[in-house]
Amino acid sequence: MVYEKSKYYAPTDEINGFMVRPGNYMRNGASTIEGGVNFTIHSYGATGCRLCLFRRKESEPFAVIPFPESYRIGNTYSMIVYGLEPTEFEYAYQFDGEYNPKKGLLFDKDNYILDPYARAVVGQSEWAGKKGKDQFYKARVVEDDYDWGNFKQPNLEVKDMIIYEMHVRGFTMDKSSGVTHRGTFAGIKEKIPYLLELGVNAVELMPIFEFDEMEDVRIVDGKKLYNYWGYSPVCFFAPNTSYTSAVEYNREGSELRELVRELNSNGIEVILDVVFNHTAEGNEMGPCFSFKGIDNNIYYMLTPDGKYYNFSGCGNVMNCNHPIVQQFILDCLRYWVISYRVDGFRFDLASIMGRNEDGSPMSKPPLLQSLAFDPILGKVKLIAEAWDAGGLYQVGSFPAWNRWAEWNGRFRDDMRCFLKGDYGMAQAAINRITGSLDLYSPENRGENASVNFLNCHDGFTLYDMYAYNFKHNEQNGWNNTDGDSNNNSWNCGEEGETDNPDILKLRNRMRKNAFAVLMCSRGSAMFLAGDEFCNTQFGNNNAYCQDNIISWLDWTRKDKYPEMFEFCKFMIHLRKEHPILRGRSGPSGCGFQEVTIHNKTAWNSDCNPDTKTIGVMFAGRNATDTEDDIIYIGINAFWEEQEIQLPNLPLGRKWRVIMNTEFEHTPQTDYQALTKWNGTERLTLCPRSVIIAQVDKY
């Protein structure tokens, strides 16, 4: 190596042929400086640390440089190594210390340890080309010099978001997507015109932190199954390099940054689905490649005998409220906001982040509070999946400090039950449509708290929700024992695919009912990519391992189900056009209350267990505050037609039906003329249908 004298730092030592000096202890990870590279890493329990340098793609180090004791301040090791060219080497660490699993100590001086702050992980670029659990991980030094300039982000309110949940690979991997760079960040960028046509204003990307799809790879019925979803992070600071269309070396993440920039420039925010509840190191039988080899008893929740708590269902649980882990998570999120300009985070199994070191729930978890008040995170969305696999369910009670929103699992469950006609669900449905104020009072987050959804990656697609009564996960290889058996779905009369025209017509109406109600409910709205054109997973409600057409979007279905696609576009536009559907918009001039319930008879808010027909009216002002904006949603979940009464209007105003799921949707459909009604306030809803009416002037 050739030493080039630094203008600011002079080497103080020579170790194994390298000129070195104590580093910058406040710069975590590996970063370039003039003439060299700064390496910083922390360990509370280690007695020593070595830096291991590798030639690219080699498994034996060409140099091992121990950190002198004088290069350690507190529990932080930092060293500048001069003469290193970032594109020519890879690195890992080795730690000395006690090995005593019963005490939670797993130090092994011969084990290669991945830098938790690594910005890029080696050998991950080719999908399904990785070695799996037998490999050890190395990191690369990458430049972070992307110039965002004076770039401005959309900064939407949570209640105004229409979120499109997608898997980066699955969104464009099938040939039918028509993109050049299938299964990549670049592939999504090619589809931005489609997202704009659809009308969504946010995308939620399933995990993009580096993960190993070869983890637990297996073959079932001749088909290779992978860790496809990616909910098993290997490194929290590194984007998954197999999601890039080209191999990136010292400019890691540029393709992702370009995607974020282009989406934001078109008014579409980017939410990352992040997993801080567990890692790919698993339980005591799992590999040791990162946190286990640094401070196992700090980063993970351990039982008194050194085993792993498993509130995640994935083998281990991160000890999120330990001060060291808190700081790591905060550093990570700040990095993604500053370096990638992401607009928000959805936290997988977020209730784990509110557990104490012994696993007990905390009333004021310090991590969640720190994230809520952090200045860098001050404008990003913080969205909790407010439950975990250990039985903690906090929908409506997640510690929030008026900052955290929640995936509203109660919306999903209650609305699915009501829409298929279940007994005793009318009042719950009204609560969900009107903003779940029983869960989120105006004093407790209010209309920006609830992320409403009926379908997501975990469970049935919208199409499958009305095609299957039962999960069909046989191809996952667990004899159909995996996945949730309580789906609140309904096959409309036959299981799976059918040629019965009556069932097909009913299923189509049920899908439109569900999407219409989602778009007319207060809070933000989220749906699963492909639901807008009836994408199917063939009844699989846990497709975590299916890297094939089961999980990939089949874009031919957009041509097969054009009415559903046009209907979804229409409903998204309707939601955007009427702010009263999303939240308060000022008092109406008509004197109507902001939200009123009418059910079958105007001004009748009574519900009994047999109630299956409800009416909800939102009244307020339009987006420009120039006139009243009044919308009525009528839902008949009964299997027979029902007559409903709309509220009387002041003189000079009339009701106009603008949507009715009884009829085929086209841009030319005249719902007003087709709907059965007397022209004033009484109209007939066909079995299992939804109507929307708005107030017009004569």
XYZ file of C-alpha atoms in Angstrom:
698
model
C 0.000 0.000 0.000
C 1.173 3.544 -0.753
C 0.858 6.084 2.021
C -0.213 9.553 0.930
C 0.391 12.115 3.602
C -2.834 13.521 5.031
C -3.303 17.229 5.337
C -5.143 16.864 8.624
C -4.034 13.587 10.207
C -0.526 12.189 10.439
C 0.056 8.479 11.100
C 1.447 7.670 14.509
C 2.152 3.926 14.214
C 2.995 1.163 11.781
C 1.167 -2.145 12.303
C 1.761 -5.159 10.057
C 3.060 -2.904 7.308
C 0.252 -0.319 7.477
C 0.558 3.254 8.599
C -2.197 3.932 11.136
C -3.317 6.320 13.832
C -6.230 6.623 16.283
C -9.383 7.414 14.341
C -12.432 9.637 14.576
C -14.431 7.975 17.356
C -17.671 9.760 16.427
C -17.794 8.367 12.867
C -19.439 4.958 13.074
C -18.633 2.265 10.554
C -16.036 2.665 7.822
C -15.648 5.964 5.998
C -13.061 7.516 3.740
C -10.865 10.403 4.789
C -8.029 12.062 2.951
C -5.395 9.412 2.375
C -7.124 6.534 4.113
C -10.146 4.923 5.727
C -11.533 5.474 9.238
C -12.834 2.336 10.994
C -14.933 2.651 14.171
C -16.792 -0.082 16.032
C -18.135 -0.574 19.579
C -18.209 -3.519 21.984
C -18.996 -3.417 25.677
C -17.797 -6.917 26.529
C -14.878 -7.555 24.165
C -11.319 -7.568 25.432
C -9.792 -6.873 22.027
C -10.590 -6.259 18.366
C -8.877 -6.884 15.021
C -9.601 -5.393 11.622
C -9.451 -7.976 8.816
C -8.867 -6.812 5.237
C -9.692 -8.999 2.208
C -9.071 -8.759 -1.487
C -12.332 -8.564 -3.359
C -14.160 -11.922 -3.460
C -11.471 -13.707 -1.404
C -12.213 -15.555 1.841
C -8.793 -15.263 3.487
C -7.606 -11.845 4.705
C -4.510 -10.317 3.174
C -4.013 -8.324 6.368
C -5.090 -8.454 10.003
C -4.560 -5.257 11.996
C -5.169 -5.410 15.741
C -6.443 -2.254 17.421
C -3.851 -1.154 19.977
C -5.283 -0.686 23.469
C -4.488 3.009 23.168
C -6.878 3.161 20.167
C -9.779 2.233 22.425
C -11.719 4.970 24.243
C -14.315 3.528 26.560
C -15.891 0.703 24.582
C -15.137 2.203 21.179
C -12.343 1.094 18.866
C -11.313 3.545 16.160
C -8.392 3.520 13.733
C -7.399 5.242 10.508
C -5.585 2.988 8.051
C -3.709 4.863 5.359
C -3.172 3.883 1.743
C -6.381 1.871 1.291
C -8.342 2.203 -1.950
C -12.033 1.556 -1.074
C -12.814 -0.281 -4.320
C -9.969 -2.758 -3.830
C -10.739 -4.346 -0.468
C -13.457 -5.727 1.789
C -13.399 -5.904 5.568
C -14.682 -7.649 8.698
C -13.771 -7.738 12.387
C -12.715 -10.302 14.974
C -13.341 -9.860 18.708
C -11.594 -11.407 21.696
C -13.542 -12.050 24.872
C -15.245 -14.635 27.050
C -17.201 -17.479 25.493
C -19.939 -18.507 27.935
C -23.361 -19.088 26.348
C -25.102 -19.420 29.728
C -24.028 -15.855 30.475
C -24.962 -14.755 26.947
C -21.321 -14.259 25.901
C -20.319 -15.615 22.476
C -16.933 -14.048 21.757
C -14.753 -16.057 19.370
C -11.461 -14.570 18.198
C -11.551 -16.678 15.004
C -15.059 -15.637 13.931
C -15.448 -12.952 11.253
C -17.963 -10.317 12.300
C -19.876 -7.979 9.985
C -19.793 -4.273 10.813
C -23.355 -3.382 11.973
C -22.846 0.105 10.492
C -21.718 -1.233 7.093
C -23.214 0.703 4.174
C -22.772 -2.247 1.794
C -22.481 -6.010 2.261
C -20.277 -8.097 -0.008
C -21.455 -10.946 -2.189
C -25.115 -10.012 -2.172
C -25.542 -8.538 -5.638
C -26.961 -11.516 -7.521
C -30.356 -12.775 -6.371
C -30.208 -16.434 -5.270
C -26.465 -16.491 -5.911
C -25.495 -16.270 -2.265
C -24.014 -19.021 -0.147
C -26.647 -18.950 2.573
C -26.051 -19.543 6.254
C -22.597 -21.142 5.810
C -21.030 -17.966 4.447
C -19.542 -15.175 6.520
C -20.360 -11.606 5.697
C -17.912 -8.891 4.706
C -18.489 -5.206 4.141
C -17.367 -2.631 1.613
C -16.472 0.998 2.130
C -18.747 3.178 0.037
C -18.886 6.875 -0.702
C -21.961 8.761 0.443
C -21.666 11.882 -1.679
C -25.049 11.980 -3.426
C -26.015 15.630 -3.873
C -29.669 16.238 -2.985
C -29.286 19.986 -3.486
C -32.367 21.912 -2.386
C -34.624 18.933 -3.056
C -38.037 19.190 -1.380
C -40.167 16.303 -0.191
C -43.986 16.172 -0.429
C -44.555 16.194 3.388
C -48.093 14.827 3.211
C -50.248 14.501 6.278
C -50.835 10.910 7.317
C -54.589 11.226 6.743
C -53.993 12.329 3.150
C -51.852 9.351 2.229
C -52.996 6.653 -0.194
C -50.363 3.997 0.405
C -49.442 1.296 -2.105
C -47.639 -1.605 -0.413
C -45.235 -3.431 -2.702
C -42.389 -5.934 -2.775
C -39.490 -4.506 -4.787
C -38.776 -7.746 -6.628
C -42.343 -8.990 -6.971
C -43.688 -5.721 -8.360
C -41.918 -6.035 -11.723
C -40.259 -9.474 -11.770
C -42.764 -11.148 -14.068
C -42.223 -10.580 -17.791
C -45.733 -9.188 -18.016
C -44.532 -6.065 -16.169
C -42.957 -4.917 -19.425
C -40.012 -3.181 -17.757
C -36.379 -3.495 -18.767
C -34.932 -3.895 -15.264
C -37.237 -6.476 -13.754
C -37.315 -6.976 -10.004
C -35.233 -3.917 -9.120
C -35.401 -0.353 -7.871
C -34.954 0.714 -11.499
C -37.943 -1.426 -12.440
C -40.125 0.504 -10.007
C -38.832 3.749 -11.473
C -39.966 2.578 -14.912
C -43.453 2.081 -13.460
C -43.837 5.589 -12.031
C -46.177 6.619 -14.902
C -48.401 3.705 -13.904
C -48.431 4.787 -10.247
C -49.361 8.295 -11.317
C -52.188 6.986 -13.472
C -53.476 4.909 -10.571
C -53.296 7.953 -8.300
C -51.474 6.714 -5.196
C -49.298 9.243 -3.375
C -47.121 6.916 -1.266
C -45.405 3.583 -1.744
C -44.503 1.323 1.146
C -41.561 -0.876 0.231
C -41.352 -4.235 1.941
C -37.909 -4.774 3.542
C -34.999 -3.397 1.552
C -32.320 -3.709 4.239
C -29.740 -6.302 3.231
C -31.078 -9.808 3.764
C -30.113 -13.251 2.518
C -32.803 -14.878 0.409
C -30.853 -18.140 0.653
C -31.472 -18.349 4.387
C -33.271 -21.655 4.996
C -33.584 -22.271 1.263
C -35.315 -25.580 0.537
C -36.974 -27.526 -2.245
C -40.651 -28.484 -2.056
C -42.262 -30.485 -4.865
C -39.330 -29.652 -7.111
C -39.612 -25.896 -6.518
C -36.926 -23.910 -4.692
C -38.293 -21.793 -1.861
C -36.454 -18.728 -0.575
C -36.520 -16.124 2.163
C -38.389 -14.006 -0.380
C -40.115 -11.343 1.713
C -36.903 -10.245 3.422
C -38.124 -9.941 7.020
C -34.788 -11.219 8.321
C -32.237 -8.405 8.247
C -28.529 -9.027 7.875
C -27.428 -5.386 7.957
C -29.555 -2.360 8.827
C -27.580 0.372 7.066
C -27.113 -1.381 3.710
C -29.718 -1.539 0.940
C -30.296 -4.985 -0.522
C -27.876 -4.972 -3.443
C -29.725 -7.703 -5.340
C -32.486 -5.108 -5.806
C -30.217 -3.013 -8.016
C -30.165 -3.431 -11.783
C -26.384 -3.096 -11.940
C -23.585 -4.012 -9.559
C -22.676 -1.028 -7.395
C -19.306 -0.897 -5.648
C -18.170 2.369 -4.143
C -21.394 4.238 -4.959
C -23.767 1.948 -3.094
C -27.425 2.986 -3.029
C -27.382 5.413 -5.949
C -30.153 3.536 -7.765
C -32.342 3.605 -4.668
C -31.653 7.297 -4.159
C -32.630 7.997 -7.751
C -35.863 6.079 -7.206
C -36.707 8.052 -4.055
C -35.904 11.321 -5.804
C -38.045 10.503 -8.833
C -40.989 9.302 -6.752
C -40.853 12.370 -4.503
C -40.553 14.661 -7.522
C -43.852 13.208 -8.708
C -45.549 13.725 -5.340
C -45.171 10.123 -4.179
C -43.697 9.547 -0.737
C -41.541 6.533 0.153
C -42.172 4.529 3.315
C -39.734 1.781 4.299
C -40.974 -1.346 6.034
C -38.260 -1.822 8.676
C -37.538 -4.782 10.943
C -35.912 -3.921 14.275
C -37.594 -6.686 16.242
C -35.175 -9.487 15.263
C -32.261 -10.331 12.970
C -31.113 -13.150 10.701
C -28.835 -14.524 13.434
C -31.749 -16.530 14.845
C -31.677 -18.436 18.127
C -28.896 -20.465 19.779
C -28.873 -22.746 16.716
C -28.461 -19.841 14.306
C -25.305 -18.276 12.841
C -23.104 -15.759 14.638
C -22.031 -13.075 12.172
C -22.859 -9.677 13.715
C -24.485 -8.669 17.003
C -23.989 -12.093 18.595
C -20.251 -11.761 18.180
C -20.122 -8.141 19.350
C -22.358 -8.034 22.443
C -24.873 -10.875 22.321
C -26.182 -10.203 25.847
C -26.840 -6.543 25.022
C -28.381 -6.648 21.552
C -30.762 -9.553 22.233
C -33.302 -10.337 24.938
C -32.000 -13.419 26.724
C -33.553 -15.736 29.272
C -31.698 -16.213 32.589
C -29.921 -19.277 31.143
C -28.722 -17.448 28.023
C -31.418 -18.637 25.585
C -33.313 -16.279 23.274
C -36.770 -14.875 23.889
C -38.857 -15.193 20.726
C -41.633 -12.611 20.679
C -40.894 -12.181 16.964
C -41.589 -15.779 15.971
C -38.250 -15.739 14.139
C -35.835 -17.060 16.747
C -34.565 -13.971 18.550
C -35.719 -10.564 19.777
C -33.702 -7.365 19.704
C -33.279 -5.723 23.087
C -34.603 -2.436 21.732
C -34.781 -0.459 24.968
C -31.216 -1.080 26.057
C -29.421 2.297 25.686
C -26.857 0.879 23.240
C -29.528 -0.675 21.008
C -31.647 2.465 21.234
C -28.721 4.500 19.960
C -28.070 2.057 17.133
C -31.685 2.166 15.931
C -31.759 5.949 16.164
C -28.505 6.206 14.197
C -29.931 3.887 11.554
C -33.182 5.766 11.027
C -31.401 9.104 10.933
C -29.082 7.708 8.279
C -31.954 6.630 6.018
C -33.664 9.999 6.405
C -30.521 12.050 5.767
C -28.793 9.900 3.162
C -31.825 8.495 1.302
C -34.482 11.103 2.155
C -37.129 8.493 2.880
C -40.433 9.928 4.061
C -41.317 7.449 6.764
C -41.037 4.026 8.310
C -43.457 1.210 9.006
C -42.133 -0.804 11.954
C -42.704 -4.554 11.731
C -44.033 -6.066 15.000
C -43.493 -2.699 16.646
C -44.845 -3.801 20.028
C -41.540 -5.595 20.576
C -39.899 -2.173 20.531
C -41.928 -1.342 23.637
C -40.798 -4.337 25.704
C -38.352 -4.124 28.596
C -35.163 -6.191 28.752
C -37.072 -8.959 30.552
C -39.747 -8.966 27.852
C -42.422 -7.150 29.858
C -44.369 -4.305 28.169
C -43.370 -0.772 29.165
C -45.821 2.105 29.626
C -43.359 4.699 28.267
C -40.746 2.857 26.202
C -37.676 5.108 25.925
C -36.936 4.035 22.351
C -40.403 4.919 21.086
C -40.260 8.232 22.926
C -36.824 9.028 21.514
C -38.024 8.360 17.975
C -41.125 10.486 18.539
C -39.109 13.544 19.598
C -35.916 13.182 17.566
C -35.264 16.396 15.574
C -34.011 14.633 12.430
C -37.084 12.389 12.391
C -39.381 15.293 13.175
C -41.361 15.215 9.913
C -41.134 11.568 8.858
C -44.014 9.170 9.332
C -43.675 6.656 12.163
C -46.151 3.823 11.576
C -46.404 0.924 14.006
C -47.585 -2.591 13.388
C -48.935 -2.453 16.917
C -48.678 -6.112 17.869
C -46.113 -8.902 18.077
C -45.890 -12.689 17.946
C -45.744 -12.883 21.735
C -49.411 -11.947 22.138
C -49.028 -8.220 22.796
C -51.773 -6.386 20.844
C -51.742 -2.576 21.129
C -53.959 -1.276 18.328
C -55.394 1.917 19.776
C -53.070 1.905 22.781
C -49.598 1.983 21.249
C -47.382 4.521 23.094
C -47.544 7.431 20.673
C -46.785 10.913 22.063
C -49.085 12.175 19.276
C -46.462 11.109 16.720
C -47.006 7.442 15.993
C -49.631 6.162 13.564
C -50.737 2.533 13.516
C -51.690 -0.141 11.058
C -55.326 -0.408 12.121
C -55.806 -4.162 12.396
C -59.234 -3.544 13.878
C -60.280 -1.805 10.647
C -59.224 -4.842 8.621
C -60.991 -7.353 10.865
C -64.192 -5.406 11.580
C -64.755 -4.282 8.000
C -64.091 -7.723 6.545
C -66.657 -9.199 8.928
C -69.285 -6.548 8.277
C -68.938 -6.553 4.498
C -69.558 -10.295 4.290
C -72.657 -9.931 6.463
C -71.505 -11.175 9.858
C -73.837 -10.765 12.809
C -73.435 -7.814 15.163
C -70.791 -5.852 13.220
C -72.641 -2.692 12.110
C -71.563 -0.392 14.942
C -67.958 -1.552 14.646
C -68.060 -0.821 10.904
C -69.421 2.684 11.546
C -66.634 3.297 14.047
C -63.978 2.254 11.556
C -65.373 4.284 8.635
C -65.653 7.437 10.728
C -62.024 7.376 11.887
C -61.932 4.804 14.719
C -62.492 7.515 17.314
C -63.115 4.765 19.862
C -59.424 3.921 19.393
C -57.954 7.317 18.483
C -59.676 10.238 20.152
C -59.055 13.777 18.859
C -56.905 14.316 21.966
C -54.947 11.116 21.236
C -53.576 11.520 17.688
C -57.016 11.810 16.036
C -57.334 11.527 12.273
C -53.593 11.068 11.626
C -53.370 7.931 13.753
C -55.119 5.265 11.716
C -53.655 3.559 8.661
C -56.719 1.755 7.333
C -56.280 -1.386 5.273
C -58.132 -4.518 4.263
C -55.279 -6.382 2.579
C -51.510 -6.384 2.857
C -48.593 -8.699 2.082
C -49.495 -10.833 5.106
C -52.787 -12.540 4.258
C -55.127 -12.829 1.289
C -55.081 -10.438 -1.638
C -58.334 -8.571 -2.265
C -59.174 -11.003 -5.078
C -58.478 -14.048 -2.918
C -60.452 -12.606 0.007
C -63.632 -13.218 -1.990
C -62.495 -16.426 -3.698
C -61.364 -18.555 -0.757
C -62.808 -19.507 2.607
C -59.612 -21.287 3.581
C -55.884 -20.686 3.172
C -54.101 -22.848 0.587
C -50.449 -22.772 1.619
C -49.562 -26.337 0.676
C -46.783 -25.173 -1.642
C -44.968 -23.613 1.330
C -44.051 -27.121 2.495
C -45.589 -27.087 5.977
C -48.714 -29.154 5.214
C -50.790 -25.971 5.210
C -50.100 -25.360 8.917
C -48.435 -21.970 8.367
C -50.312 -18.712 7.905
C -53.352 -17.348 9.714
C -56.472 -19.525 9.676
C -58.728 -16.651 10.777
C -59.062 -14.620 7.574
C -62.678 -13.390 7.719
C -62.854 -14.135 4.009
C -65.757 -15.478 1.929
C -65.624 -17.443 -1.303
C -69.138 -16.304 -2.354
C -70.316 -19.883 -2.852
C -67.455 -21.913 -4.331
C -63.854 -22.375 -3.224
C -61.277 -21.002 -5.639
C -61.719 -20.405 -9.334
C -65.168 -20.896 -10.857
C -67.076 -20.411 -14.091
C -70.366 -19.711 -12.315
C -71.475 -16.301 -13.661
C -73.530 -15.431 -10.580
C -70.615 -16.079 -8.250
C -68.245 -14.152 -10.486
C -70.617 -11.185 -10.526
C -70.983 -11.276 -6.749
C -67.226 -11.504 -6.205
C -66.670 -8.507 -8.443
C -69.228 -6.499 -6.486
C -67.706 -7.533 -3.155
C -64.243 -6.429 -4.276
C -65.588 -3.058 -5.363
C -67.513 -2.722 -2.090
C -64.343 -3.276 -0.102
C -62.215 -0.850 -2.081
C -64.924 1.821 -2.059
C -65.342 1.642 1.715
C -61.570 1.772 2.230
C -61.332 4.941 0.143
C -64.264 6.525 1.990
C -62.939 5.896 5.509
C -61.184 8.502 7.621
C -57.497 8.015 8.270
C -54.979 7.100 5.604
C -55.763 4.283 3.169
C -53.388 1.460 2.276
C -53.810 -1.407 -0.157
C -51.662 -4.164 -1.600
C -50.014 -3.781 -4.995
C -52.019 -5.637 -7.604
C -55.327 -5.468 -5.764
C -56.379 -2.825 -8.268
C -56.353 -5.413 -11.055
C -57.329 -8.555 -9.122
C -53.885 -10.069 -8.632
C -54.079 -13.491 -7.007
C -51.829 -15.642 -4.845
C -54.062 -18.657 -5.570
C -55.263 -18.810 -1.979
C -51.799 -18.623 -0.390
C -52.028 -16.228 2.554
C -48.393 -16.556 3.694
C -46.322 -16.358 0.507
C -43.108 -15.405 2.335
C -41.066 -18.063 0.512
C -42.581 -17.948 -2.976
C -40.257 -16.270 -5.474
C -42.538 -17.013 -8.420
C -45.882 -16.063 -9.911
C -47.592 -16.760 -6.574
C -45.964 -13.600 -5.195
C -45.095 -11.732 -8.367
C -47.639 -9.369 -9.868
C -49.222 -10.803 -12.996
C -49.724 -7.688 -15.087
C -51.846 -9.556 -17.655
C -54.656 -9.385 -15.106
C -54.835 -5.633 -15.667
C -56.157 -6.451 -19.145
C -58.320 -9.282 -17.813
C -59.979 -7.105 -15.146
C -60.084 -3.612 -16.686
C -63.266 -2.630 -14.849
C -61.652 -3.162 -11.435
C -58.637 -1.112 -12.439
C -60.789 1.779 -13.699
C -62.978 1.561 -10.604
C -59.956 1.797 -8.281
C -58.652 4.808 -10.203
C -62.064 6.426 -9.854
C -62.261 5.802 -6.096
C -58.729 7.077 -5.491
C -59.540 10.243 -7.421
C -62.799 10.610 -5.473
C -60.917 10.376 -2.170
C -58.431 13.009 -3.281
C -61.205 15.295 -4.532
C -63.151 15.266 -1.238
C -61.106 16.231 1.841
C -64.045 15.460 4.133
C -63.465 11.756 3.449
C -59.997 12.051 4.960
C -60.672 14.327 7.941
C -62.114 17.582 9.187
C -62.507 20.348 6.633
C -64.446 23.067 8.442
C -68.185 23.394 9.236
C -70.690 23.171 6.406
C -72.899 26.100 5.551
C -75.920 23.785 5.635
C -75.552 23.372 9.359
C -75.024 19.614 9.161
C -72.758 18.050 11.731
C -69.404 16.877 10.473
C -70.342 13.179 10.749
C -73.855 11.782 11.007
C -75.217 8.228 10.900
C -78.404 7.358 9.028
C -78.578 3.634 8.414
C -81.807 2.662 6.626
C -83.717 5.722 7.848
C -82.363 9.267 7.809
C -80.957 10.434 11.152
C -81.329 6.957 12.633
C -78.040 5.928 14.220
C -79.397 2.941 16.118
C -77.667 -0.364 15.525
C -78.736 -3.779 16.697
C -77.089 -7.164 16.113
C -79.191 -7.677 12.970
C -78.273 -4.335 11.365
C -76.591 -4.915 8.019
C -77.418 -1.673 6.208
C -75.709 1.524 7.294
C -75.436 5.088 6.032
C -72.711 7.588 6.887
C -72.744 11.256 5.875
C -69.689 13.516 5.960
C -70.322 17.261 5.754
C -67.792 20.066 5.539
C -66.066 22.340 3.069
C -64.243 21.632 -0.156
C -60.484 21.865 -0.581
C -60.601 25.567 -1.484
C -63.204 26.425 1.180
C -65.490 27.919 -1.469
C -68.569 25.726 -0.992
C -70.019 22.852 0.979
C -68.791 19.331 0.350
C -71.251 16.656 1.487
C -70.831 12.937 0.814
C -73.129 10.056 1.752
C -71.959 6.420 1.795
C -74.612 3.719 1.909
C -73.604 0.095 2.515
C -75.923 -2.880 2.230
C -74.190 -6.004 3.561
C -77.486 -7.926 3.485
C -78.211 -10.640 0.919
C -81.488 -8.957 -0.110
C -82.128 -5.510 -1.542
C -82.851 -2.744 0.960
C -84.441 0.676 0.706
C -82.621 3.524 2.423
C -83.557 7.118 3.086
C -81.090 9.915 2.476
C -81.284 13.050 4.669
C -83.432 15.933 3.444
C -81.426 18.780 1.983
C -81.924 22.553 2.158
C -83.715 24.241 -0.699
C -81.654 24.573 -3.824
C -79.689 21.372 -3.227
C -80.169 17.801 -4.390
C -78.553 14.401 -4.080
C -76.682 12.897 -7.002
C -75.562 9.272 -6.981
C -71.959 9.193 -8.209
C -71.138 5.510 -7.592
C -73.115 2.300 -7.209
C -71.326 -1.072 -7.130
C -74.445 -2.761 -8.513
C -73.490 -1.527 -11.973
C -70.450 -1.959 -14.158
C -68.079 0.951 -13.827
C -66.955 2.915 -16.857
C -66.035 6.587 -17.163
C -69.382 7.054 -18.908
C -71.585 5.186 -16.391
C -74.552 7.342 -15.316
C -75.146 6.001 -11.823
C -77.803 8.594 -11.147
C -79.968 7.266 -13.977
C -79.357 3.576 -13.217
C -80.015 3.635 -9.464
C -83.508 2.740 -8.318
C -84.866 5.710 -6.396
C -87.665 8.206 -6.285
C -85.459 11.125 -7.281
C -85.423 12.750 -3.857
C -84.385 10.900 -0.733
C -85.387 7.220 -1.023
C -83.364 4.742 -3.046
C -82.907 0.991 -3.287
C -79.627 -0.807 -2.705
C -79.210 -4.150 -4.389
C -77.981 -7.075 -2.271
C -74.413 -6.628 -1.020
C -73.674 -3.252 -2.586
C -72.361 0.218 -1.837
C -73.528 3.598 -3.121
C -71.980 7.039 -2.837
C -73.983 10.227 -3.264
C -72.927 13.847 -3.161
C -74.840 17.102 -2.794
C -75.190 19.294 -5.860
C -76.918 22.579 -6.468
C -80.007 22.717 -8.652
